[in-house]
Amino acid sequence: EADIYQTPRYLVIGTGKKITLECSQTMGHDKMYWYQQDPGMELHLIHYSYGVNSTEKGDLSSESTVSRIRTEHFPLTLESARPSHTSQYLCASSDTSGGADTGELFFGEGSRLTVL
Amino acid sequence: AQTVTQSQPEMSVQEAETVTLSCTYDTSENNYYLFWYKQPPSRQMILVIRQEAYKQQNATENRFSVNFQKAAKSFSLKISDSQLGDTAMYFCAFMNPPNFGNEKLTFGTGTRLTIIP
């Protein structure tokens, strides 16, 4: 089992609410990622980070924002949730330090968000 | 931009049989990584197998093996002696190599595999 944790696992909220999805990893990985996945569909990269104070937007445009103040923590925030944000959000990390980058991503269990 | 195509949305096979999942990709690069990830129902996605494009030998991990055809840009996954625990979504993925400046995974749409008892 990978040491990467996401909370909450399930969240149902009303339109207009602010939400933060938490992601933490205890492996000391430098790279972290957020993917959005609709049921039975492919994953789309929405944010990634190469390390502390580094954040980049992914291939899929998203109204969410991220921060990377600590190596182990990569939270995702939606300031005002809408029904179109209903989806599963997967956090992942990888280790590229010391030239040991195998490309393998370690995933959390996901946060399933439903906006009413 | 790289693309990954999985043409089999769903497959099912009897327990203990062998099944092959297809994946094709498109890239103009010569060196890259290819992966198969497994996503069991309500569980974490995990890496099944990894292939580096410059290696001609097909990767093998226990019951899982790949058929990597670089010229055809094909990367199929074979599961031998399938088990009930193999039931999952399987995603093929592509990545440029480290230090290339674009080391992000591009995923296919997935194949839902069901192992029938």
PDB file of C-alpha atoms in Angstrom:
ATOM      1  CA  GLU A   1       0.000   0.000   0.000  1.00  0.00           C
ATOM      2  CA  ALA A   2       1.281   3.439  -0.930  1.00  0.00           C
ATOM      3  CA  ASP A   3       1.555   6.064   1.803  1.00  0.00           C
ATOM      4  CA  ILE A   4      -0.584   8.722   0.209  1.00  0.00           C
ATOM      5  CA  TYR A   5      -3.830   9.787   1.805  1.00  0.00           C
ATOM      6  CA  GLN A   6      -6.807  11.772   0.645  1.00  0.00           C
ATOM      7  CA  THR A   7      -9.595  13.273   2.715  1.00  0.00           C
ATOM      8  CA  PRO A   8     -12.496  13.331   2.552  1.00  0.00           C
ATOM      9  CA  ARG A   9     -13.207  10.165   0.597  1.00  0.00           C
ATOM     10  CA  TYR A  10     -16.757  11.300  -0.118  1.00  0.00           C
ATOM     11  CA  LEU A  11     -18.229  14.794   0.033  1.00  0.00           C
ATOM     12  CA  VAL A  12     -21.705  16.051  -0.839  1.00  0.00           C
ATOM     13  CA  ILE A  13     -22.158  19.811  -0.703  1.00  0.00           C
ATOM     14  CA  GLY A  14     -24.385  22.550  -2.008  1.00  0.00           C
ATOM     15  CA  THR A  15     -23.638  24.952  -4.815  1.00  0.00           C
ATOM     16  CA  GLY A  16     -21.521  27.945  -3.851  1.00  0.00           C
ATOM     17  CA  LYS A  17     -19.678  26.312  -0.978  1.00  0.00           C
ATOM     18  CA  LYS A  18     -15.921  26.463  -0.629  1.00  0.00           C
ATOM     19  CA  ILE A  19     -14.229  23.100  -0.356  1.00  0.00           C
ATOM     20  CA  THR A  20     -10.701  21.851   0.147  1.00  0.00           C
ATOM     21  CA  LEU A  21      -9.607  18.350  -0.744  1.00  0.00           C
ATOM     22  CA  GLU A  22      -6.620  17.250   1.271  1.00  0.00           C
ATOM     23  CA  CYS A  23      -3.738  15.128   0.013  1.00  0.00           C
ATOM     24  CA  SER A  24      -0.737  14.058   2.039  1.00  0.00           C
ATOM     25  CA  GLN A  25       2.110  11.676   1.359  1.00  0.00           C
ATOM     26  CA  THR A  26       4.719  10.370   3.759  1.00  0.00           C
ATOM     27  CA  MET A  27       7.195   9.118   1.170  1.00  0.00           C
ATOM     28  CA  GLY A  28       9.086  12.381   0.735  1.00  0.00           C
ATOM     29  CA  HIS A  29       8.212  12.492  -2.959  1.00  0.00           C
ATOM     30  CA  ASP A  30       8.993  15.731  -4.729  1.00  0.00           C
ATOM     31  CA  LYS A  31       6.356  15.598  -7.467  1.00  0.00           C
ATOM     32  CA  MET A  32       2.653  15.626  -6.755  1.00  0.00           C
ATOM     33  CA  TYR A  33      -0.379  15.645  -9.041  1.00  0.00           C
ATOM     34  CA  TRP A  34      -4.146  16.095  -9.078  1.00  0.00           C
ATOM     35  CA  TYR A  35      -6.206  14.200 -11.631  1.00  0.00           C
ATOM     36  CA  GLN A  36      -9.911  14.499 -12.319  1.00  0.00           C
ATOM     37  CA  GLN A  37     -11.763  11.339 -13.265  1.00  0.00           C
ATOM     38  CA  ASP A  38     -15.407  11.043 -14.228  1.00  0.00           C
ATOM     39  CA  PRO A  39     -17.001   7.617 -13.595  1.00  0.00           C
ATOM     40  CA  GLY A  40     -15.575   4.976 -15.887  1.00  0.00           C
ATOM     41  CA  MET A  41     -13.530   7.530 -17.742  1.00  0.00           C
ATOM     42  CA  GLU A  42      -9.908   8.434 -18.274  1.00  0.00           C
ATOM     43  CA  LEU A  43      -7.899  10.586 -15.932  1.00  0.00           C
ATOM     44  CA  HIS A  44      -7.215  14.203 -16.772  1.00  0.00           C
ATOM     45  CA  LEU A  45      -4.335  16.084 -15.163  1.00  0.00           C
ATOM     46  CA  ILE A  46      -5.543  19.355 -13.632  1.00  0.00           C
ATOM     47  CA  HIS A  47      -2.594  20.411 -11.438  1.00  0.00           C
ATOM     48  CA  TYR A  48       0.931  19.307 -10.645  1.00  0.00           C
ATOM     49  CA  SER A  49       3.873  20.383  -8.552  1.00  0.00           C
ATOM     50  CA  TYR A  50       7.589  19.726  -8.854  1.00  0.00           C
ATOM     51  CA  GLY A  51       8.264  20.671  -5.245  1.00  0.00           C
ATOM     52  CA  VAL A  52       7.647  23.234  -2.535  1.00  0.00           C
ATOM     53  CA  ASN A  53       6.272  26.529  -3.870  1.00  0.00           C
ATOM     54  CA  SER A  54       5.933  25.028  -7.347  1.00  0.00           C
ATOM     55  CA  THR A  55       2.480  24.621  -8.900  1.00  0.00           C
ATOM     56  CA  GLU A  56       1.474  24.259 -12.529  1.00  0.00           C
ATOM     57  CA  LYS A  57      -1.802  23.845 -14.369  1.00  0.00           C
ATOM     58  CA  GLY A  58      -2.379  20.572 -16.124  1.00  0.00           C
ATOM     59  CA  ASP A  59      -3.858  19.649 -19.459  1.00  0.00           C
ATOM     60  CA  LEU A  60      -7.490  20.035 -18.381  1.00  0.00           C
ATOM     61  CA  SER A  61      -8.617  23.506 -17.426  1.00  0.00           C
ATOM     62  CA  SER A  62      -9.958  23.631 -13.887  1.00  0.00           C
ATOM     63  CA  GLU A  63     -11.392  26.344 -11.671  1.00  0.00           C
ATOM     64  CA  SER A  64      -9.675  24.776  -8.695  1.00  0.00           C
ATOM     65  CA  THR A  65      -6.437  26.014  -7.169  1.00  0.00           C
ATOM     66  CA  VAL A  66      -3.619  24.211  -5.376  1.00  0.00           C
ATOM     67  CA  SER A  67      -0.776  25.070  -3.050  1.00  0.00           C
ATOM     68  CA  ARG A  68       2.457  23.322  -2.057  1.00  0.00           C
ATOM     69  CA  ILE A  69       3.790  24.891   1.103  1.00  0.00           C
ATOM     70  CA  ARG A  70       5.150  21.626   2.463  1.00  0.00           C
ATOM     71  CA  THR A  71       6.623  18.698   0.583  1.00  0.00           C
ATOM     72  CA  GLU A  72       4.111  16.241   1.960  1.00  0.00           C
ATOM     73  CA  HIS A  73       0.955  18.291   1.499  1.00  0.00           C
ATOM     74  CA  PHE A  74      -0.831  19.285  -1.736  1.00  0.00           C
ATOM     75  CA  PRO A  75      -4.385  20.508  -1.076  1.00  0.00           C
ATOM     76  CA  LEU A  76      -6.879  21.385  -3.803  1.00  0.00           C
ATOM     77  CA  THR A  77      -9.433  24.161  -3.251  1.00  0.00           C
ATOM     78  CA  LEU A  78     -12.643  25.136  -4.995  1.00  0.00           C
ATOM     79  CA  GLU A  79     -13.765  28.612  -3.917  1.00  0.00           C
ATOM     80  CA  SER A  80     -17.333  28.195  -5.114  1.00  0.00           C
ATOM     81  CA  ALA A  81     -18.433  24.692  -6.000  1.00  0.00           C
ATOM     82  CA  ARG A  82     -20.870  24.060  -8.854  1.00  0.00           C
ATOM     83  CA  PRO A  83     -22.618  20.903 -10.087  1.00  0.00           C
ATOM     84  CA  SER A  84     -20.153  20.778 -13.008  1.00  0.00           C
ATOM     85  CA  HIS A  85     -17.401  20.125 -10.437  1.00  0.00           C
ATOM     86  CA  THR A  86     -18.995  16.800  -9.514  1.00  0.00           C
ATOM     87  CA  SER A  87     -16.302  14.211 -10.152  1.00  0.00           C
ATOM     88  CA  GLN A  88     -13.658  12.041  -8.552  1.00  0.00           C
ATOM     89  CA  TYR A  89     -10.364  13.734  -7.754  1.00  0.00           C
ATOM     90  CA  LEU A  90      -7.245  11.592  -7.514  1.00  0.00           C
ATOM     91  CA  CYS A  91      -4.022  12.754  -5.912  1.00  0.00           C
ATOM     92  CA  ALA A  92      -0.706  11.136  -6.824  1.00  0.00           C
ATOM     93  CA  SER A  93       2.988  11.521  -6.139  1.00  0.00           C
ATOM     94  CA  SER A  94       6.257  10.368  -7.646  1.00  0.00           C
ATOM     95  CA  ASP A  95       9.901  10.357  -6.660  1.00  0.00           C
ATOM     96  CA  THR A  96      12.306  11.984  -9.085  1.00  0.00           C
ATOM     97  CA  SER A  97      15.102  12.738  -6.644  1.00  0.00           C
ATOM     98  CA  GLY A  98      18.608  11.391  -7.141  1.00  0.00           C
ATOM     99  CA  GLY A  99      17.946  10.437 -10.742  1.00  0.00           C
ATOM    100  CA  ALA A 100      15.710   7.596  -9.598  1.00  0.00           C
ATOM    101  CA  ASP A 101      12.706   8.612 -11.629  1.00  0.00           C
ATOM    102  CA  THR A 102      10.978   5.475 -12.858  1.00  0.00           C
ATOM    103  CA  GLY A 103       7.885   7.399 -13.829  1.00  0.00           C
ATOM    104  CA  GLU A 104       5.759   5.427 -11.392  1.00  0.00           C
ATOM    105  CA  LEU A 105       2.960   7.358  -9.779  1.00  0.00           C
ATOM    106  CA  PHE A 106       1.536   6.425  -6.384  1.00  0.00           C
ATOM    107  CA  PHE A 107      -2.138   7.244  -6.064  1.00  0.00           C
ATOM    108  CA  GLY A 108      -4.437   8.016  -3.186  1.00  0.00           C
ATOM    109  CA  GLU A 109      -7.850   6.400  -2.918  1.00  0.00           C
ATOM    110  CA  GLY A 110      -9.573   9.453  -4.349  1.00  0.00           C
ATOM    111  CA  SER A 111     -12.103  12.023  -3.183  1.00  0.00           C
ATOM    112  CA  ARG A 112     -15.523  11.713  -4.727  1.00  0.00           C
ATOM    113  CA  LEU A 113     -17.194  15.124  -4.816  1.00  0.00           C
ATOM    114  CA  THR A 114     -20.891  15.669  -5.469  1.00  0.00           C
ATOM    115  CA  VAL A 115     -22.184  19.224  -5.776  1.00  0.00           C
ATOM    116  CA  LEU A 116     -25.946  19.598  -5.569  1.00  0.00           C
TER     117      LEU A 116
ATOM    118  CA  ALA B   1       0.738  15.927 -28.184  1.00  0.00           C
ATOM    119  CA  GLN B   2       0.789  12.301 -27.244  1.00  0.00           C
ATOM    120  CA  THR B   3      -2.409  10.269 -27.359  1.00  0.00           C
ATOM    121  CA  VAL B   4      -3.246   6.876 -25.911  1.00  0.00           C
ATOM    122  CA  THR B   5      -6.087   4.748 -27.276  1.00  0.00           C
ATOM    123  CA  GLN B   6      -7.724   1.771 -25.637  1.00  0.00           C
ATOM    124  CA  SER B   7     -10.286   0.346 -28.017  1.00  0.00           C
ATOM    125  CA  GLN B   8     -11.883  -2.162 -25.626  1.00  0.00           C
ATOM    126  CA  PRO B   9     -14.152  -0.392 -23.122  1.00  0.00           C
ATOM    127  CA  GLU B  10     -15.142  -3.660 -21.450  1.00  0.00           C
ATOM    128  CA  MET B  11     -13.932  -7.245 -21.392  1.00  0.00           C
ATOM    129  CA  SER B  12     -14.776 -10.329 -19.429  1.00  0.00           C
ATOM    130  CA  VAL B  13     -13.070 -13.675 -19.126  1.00  0.00           C
ATOM    131  CA  GLN B  14     -13.438 -16.855 -17.124  1.00  0.00           C
ATOM    132  CA  GLU B  15     -11.220 -17.337 -14.136  1.00  0.00           C
ATOM    133  CA  ALA B  16      -7.892 -19.038 -14.972  1.00  0.00           C
ATOM    134  CA  GLU B  17      -8.072 -18.017 -18.621  1.00  0.00           C
ATOM    135  CA  THR B  18      -5.723 -15.657 -20.407  1.00  0.00           C
ATOM    136  CA  VAL B  19      -6.830 -12.211 -21.538  1.00  0.00           C
ATOM    137  CA  THR B  20      -5.118  -9.514 -23.610  1.00  0.00           C
ATOM    138  CA  LEU B  21      -5.899  -5.820 -23.315  1.00  0.00           C
ATOM    139  CA  SER B  22      -5.007  -3.588 -26.246  1.00  0.00           C
ATOM    140  CA  CYS B  23      -3.393  -0.179 -26.264  1.00  0.00           C
ATOM    141  CA  THR B  24      -2.025   1.995 -29.031  1.00  0.00           C
ATOM    142  CA  TYR B  25      -0.359   5.351 -28.728  1.00  0.00           C
ATOM    143  CA  ASP B  26       0.902   8.136 -30.880  1.00  0.00           C
ATOM    144  CA  THR B  27       4.165   9.996 -30.389  1.00  0.00           C
ATOM    145  CA  SER B  28       6.978  11.428 -32.441  1.00  0.00           C
ATOM    146  CA  GLU B  29       9.522  10.727 -29.722  1.00  0.00           C
ATOM    147  CA  ASN B  30      11.964   7.838 -29.778  1.00  0.00           C
ATOM    148  CA  ASN B  31      12.366   7.352 -26.067  1.00  0.00           C
ATOM    149  CA  TYR B  32       9.490   7.228 -23.604  1.00  0.00           C
ATOM    150  CA  TYR B  33       7.853   5.135 -20.912  1.00  0.00           C
ATOM    151  CA  LEU B  34       4.680   3.077 -21.150  1.00  0.00           C
ATOM    152  CA  PHE B  35       2.639   1.805 -18.231  1.00  0.00           C
ATOM    153  CA  TRP B  36      -0.349  -0.293 -17.347  1.00  0.00           C
ATOM    154  CA  TYR B  37      -2.185   0.807 -14.214  1.00  0.00           C
ATOM    155  CA  LYS B  38      -4.912  -1.130 -12.425  1.00  0.00           C
ATOM    156  CA  GLN B  39      -7.796   0.552 -10.585  1.00  0.00           C
ATOM    157  CA  PRO B  40      -9.826  -1.958  -8.535  1.00  0.00           C
ATOM    158  CA  PRO B  41     -13.345  -0.921  -7.517  1.00  0.00           C
ATOM    159  CA  SER B  42     -13.144   1.750  -4.785  1.00  0.00           C
ATOM    160  CA  ARG B  43      -9.445   1.163  -4.266  1.00  0.00           C
ATOM    161  CA  GLN B  44      -6.188   2.872  -5.098  1.00  0.00           C
ATOM    162  CA  MET B  45      -4.789   2.809  -8.580  1.00  0.00           C
ATOM    163  CA  ILE B  46      -1.578   0.830  -8.688  1.00  0.00           C
ATOM    164  CA  LEU B  47       1.145   0.211 -11.230  1.00  0.00           C
ATOM    165  CA  VAL B  48       0.973  -3.184 -12.919  1.00  0.00           C
ATOM    166  CA  ILE B  49       3.878  -3.050 -15.315  1.00  0.00           C
ATOM    167  CA  ARG B  50       6.261  -0.577 -16.930  1.00  0.00           C
ATOM    168  CA  GLN B  51       8.162  -0.593 -20.214  1.00  0.00           C
ATOM    169  CA  GLU B  52      10.967   1.687 -21.380  1.00  0.00           C
ATOM    170  CA  ALA B  53      10.826   2.245 -25.114  1.00  0.00           C
ATOM    171  CA  TYR B  54      14.548   1.781 -25.673  1.00  0.00           C
ATOM    172  CA  LYS B  55      14.380  -1.751 -24.246  1.00  0.00           C
ATOM    173  CA  GLN B  56      13.448  -4.333 -26.845  1.00  0.00           C
ATOM    174  CA  GLN B  57      12.672  -7.025 -24.308  1.00  0.00           C
ATOM    175  CA  ASN B  58       9.050  -7.130 -23.227  1.00  0.00           C
ATOM    176  CA  ALA B  59       8.471  -6.460 -19.535  1.00  0.00           C
ATOM    177  CA  THR B  60       7.085  -9.238 -17.342  1.00  0.00           C
ATOM    178  CA  GLU B  61       5.740  -9.183 -13.796  1.00  0.00           C
ATOM    179  CA  ASN B  62       4.571 -12.602 -12.644  1.00  0.00           C
ATOM    180  CA  ARG B  63       1.274 -13.285 -14.478  1.00  0.00           C
ATOM    181  CA  PHE B  64       1.397  -9.954 -16.300  1.00  0.00           C
ATOM    182  CA  SER B  65       3.372  -9.417 -19.480  1.00  0.00           C
ATOM    183  CA  VAL B  66       3.340  -6.937 -22.317  1.00  0.00           C
ATOM    184  CA  ASN B  67       3.714  -7.158 -26.051  1.00  0.00           C
ATOM    185  CA  PHE B  68       5.533  -3.973 -26.994  1.00  0.00           C
ATOM    186  CA  GLN B  69       5.614  -3.277 -30.721  1.00  0.00           C
ATOM    187  CA  LYS B  70       7.460   0.017 -31.073  1.00  0.00           C
ATOM    188  CA  ALA B  71       7.112   0.386 -34.825  1.00  0.00           C
ATOM    189  CA  ALA B  72       3.392  -0.270 -34.624  1.00  0.00           C
ATOM    190  CA  LYS B  73       3.090   1.888 -31.474  1.00  0.00           C
ATOM    191  CA  SER B  74       1.259  -0.907 -29.756  1.00  0.00           C
ATOM    192  CA  PHE B  75       1.490  -1.912 -26.084  1.00  0.00           C
ATOM    193  CA  SER B  76      -0.850  -4.740 -25.107  1.00  0.00           C
ATOM    194  CA  LEU B  77      -1.141  -6.324 -21.677  1.00  0.00           C
ATOM    195  CA  LYS B  78      -1.529 -10.074 -21.254  1.00  0.00           C
ATOM    196  CA  ILE B  79      -2.865 -11.493 -18.024  1.00  0.00           C
ATOM    197  CA  SER B  80      -2.278 -15.213 -17.632  1.00  0.00           C
ATOM    198  CA  ASP B  81      -4.170 -17.513 -15.273  1.00  0.00           C
ATOM    199  CA  SER B  82      -6.596 -14.692 -14.474  1.00  0.00           C
ATOM    200  CA  GLN B  83      -7.855 -14.399 -10.910  1.00  0.00           C
ATOM    201  CA  LEU B  84     -10.940 -12.798  -9.376  1.00  0.00           C
ATOM    202  CA  GLY B  85      -8.722 -10.110  -7.883  1.00  0.00           C
ATOM    203  CA  ASP B  86      -7.776  -9.023 -11.397  1.00  0.00           C
ATOM    204  CA  THR B  87     -11.245  -7.501 -11.815  1.00  0.00           C
ATOM    205  CA  ALA B  88     -10.575  -3.780 -12.259  1.00  0.00           C
ATOM    206  CA  MET B  89     -10.268  -0.886 -14.656  1.00  0.00           C
ATOM    207  CA  TYR B  90      -6.985  -1.059 -16.529  1.00  0.00           C
ATOM    208  CA  PHE B  91      -5.405   2.096 -17.888  1.00  0.00           C
ATOM    209  CA  CYS B  92      -2.628   2.295 -20.418  1.00  0.00           C
ATOM    210  CA  ALA B  93      -0.432   5.352 -19.972  1.00  0.00           C
ATOM    211  CA  PHE B  94       2.415   7.152 -21.741  1.00  0.00           C
ATOM    212  CA  MET B  95       5.116   9.405 -20.356  1.00  0.00           C
ATOM    213  CA  ASN B  96       8.098  11.248 -21.747  1.00  0.00           C
ATOM    214  CA  PRO B  97      11.324  10.265 -19.992  1.00  0.00           C
ATOM    215  CA  PRO B  98      12.682  12.212 -16.991  1.00  0.00           C
ATOM    216  CA  ASN B  99      14.414  15.505 -17.617  1.00  0.00           C
ATOM    217  CA  PHE B 100      12.569  15.867 -20.889  1.00  0.00           C
ATOM    218  CA  GLY B 101      10.612  18.789 -19.497  1.00  0.00           C
ATOM    219  CA  ASN B 102       7.185  17.237 -19.902  1.00  0.00           C
ATOM    220  CA  GLU B 103       7.111  14.232 -17.608  1.00  0.00           C
ATOM    221  CA  LYS B 104       3.364  13.918 -17.292  1.00  0.00           C
ATOM    222  CA  LEU B 105       1.312  10.774 -17.707  1.00  0.00           C
ATOM    223  CA  THR B 106      -1.209  10.648 -20.517  1.00  0.00           C
ATOM    224  CA  PHE B 107      -3.863   8.034 -19.866  1.00  0.00           C
ATOM    225  CA  GLY B 108      -6.098   6.050 -22.173  1.00  0.00           C
ATOM    226  CA  THR B 109      -9.828   5.781 -21.538  1.00  0.00           C
ATOM    227  CA  GLY B 110      -9.472   2.459 -19.747  1.00  0.00           C
ATOM    228  CA  THR B 111     -10.723  -1.104 -20.141  1.00  0.00           C
ATOM    229  CA  ARG B 112     -13.099  -2.525 -17.554  1.00  0.00           C
ATOM    230  CA  LEU B 113     -12.063  -6.137 -17.019  1.00  0.00           C
ATOM    231  CA  THR B 114     -14.317  -8.581 -15.220  1.00  0.00           C
ATOM    232  CA  ILE B 115     -13.110 -12.013 -14.192  1.00  0.00           C
ATOM    233  CA  ILE B 116     -15.997 -14.465 -14.052  1.00  0.00           C
ATOM    234  CA  PRO B 117     -15.875 -17.225 -11.421  1.00  0.00           C
TER     235      PRO B 117
END
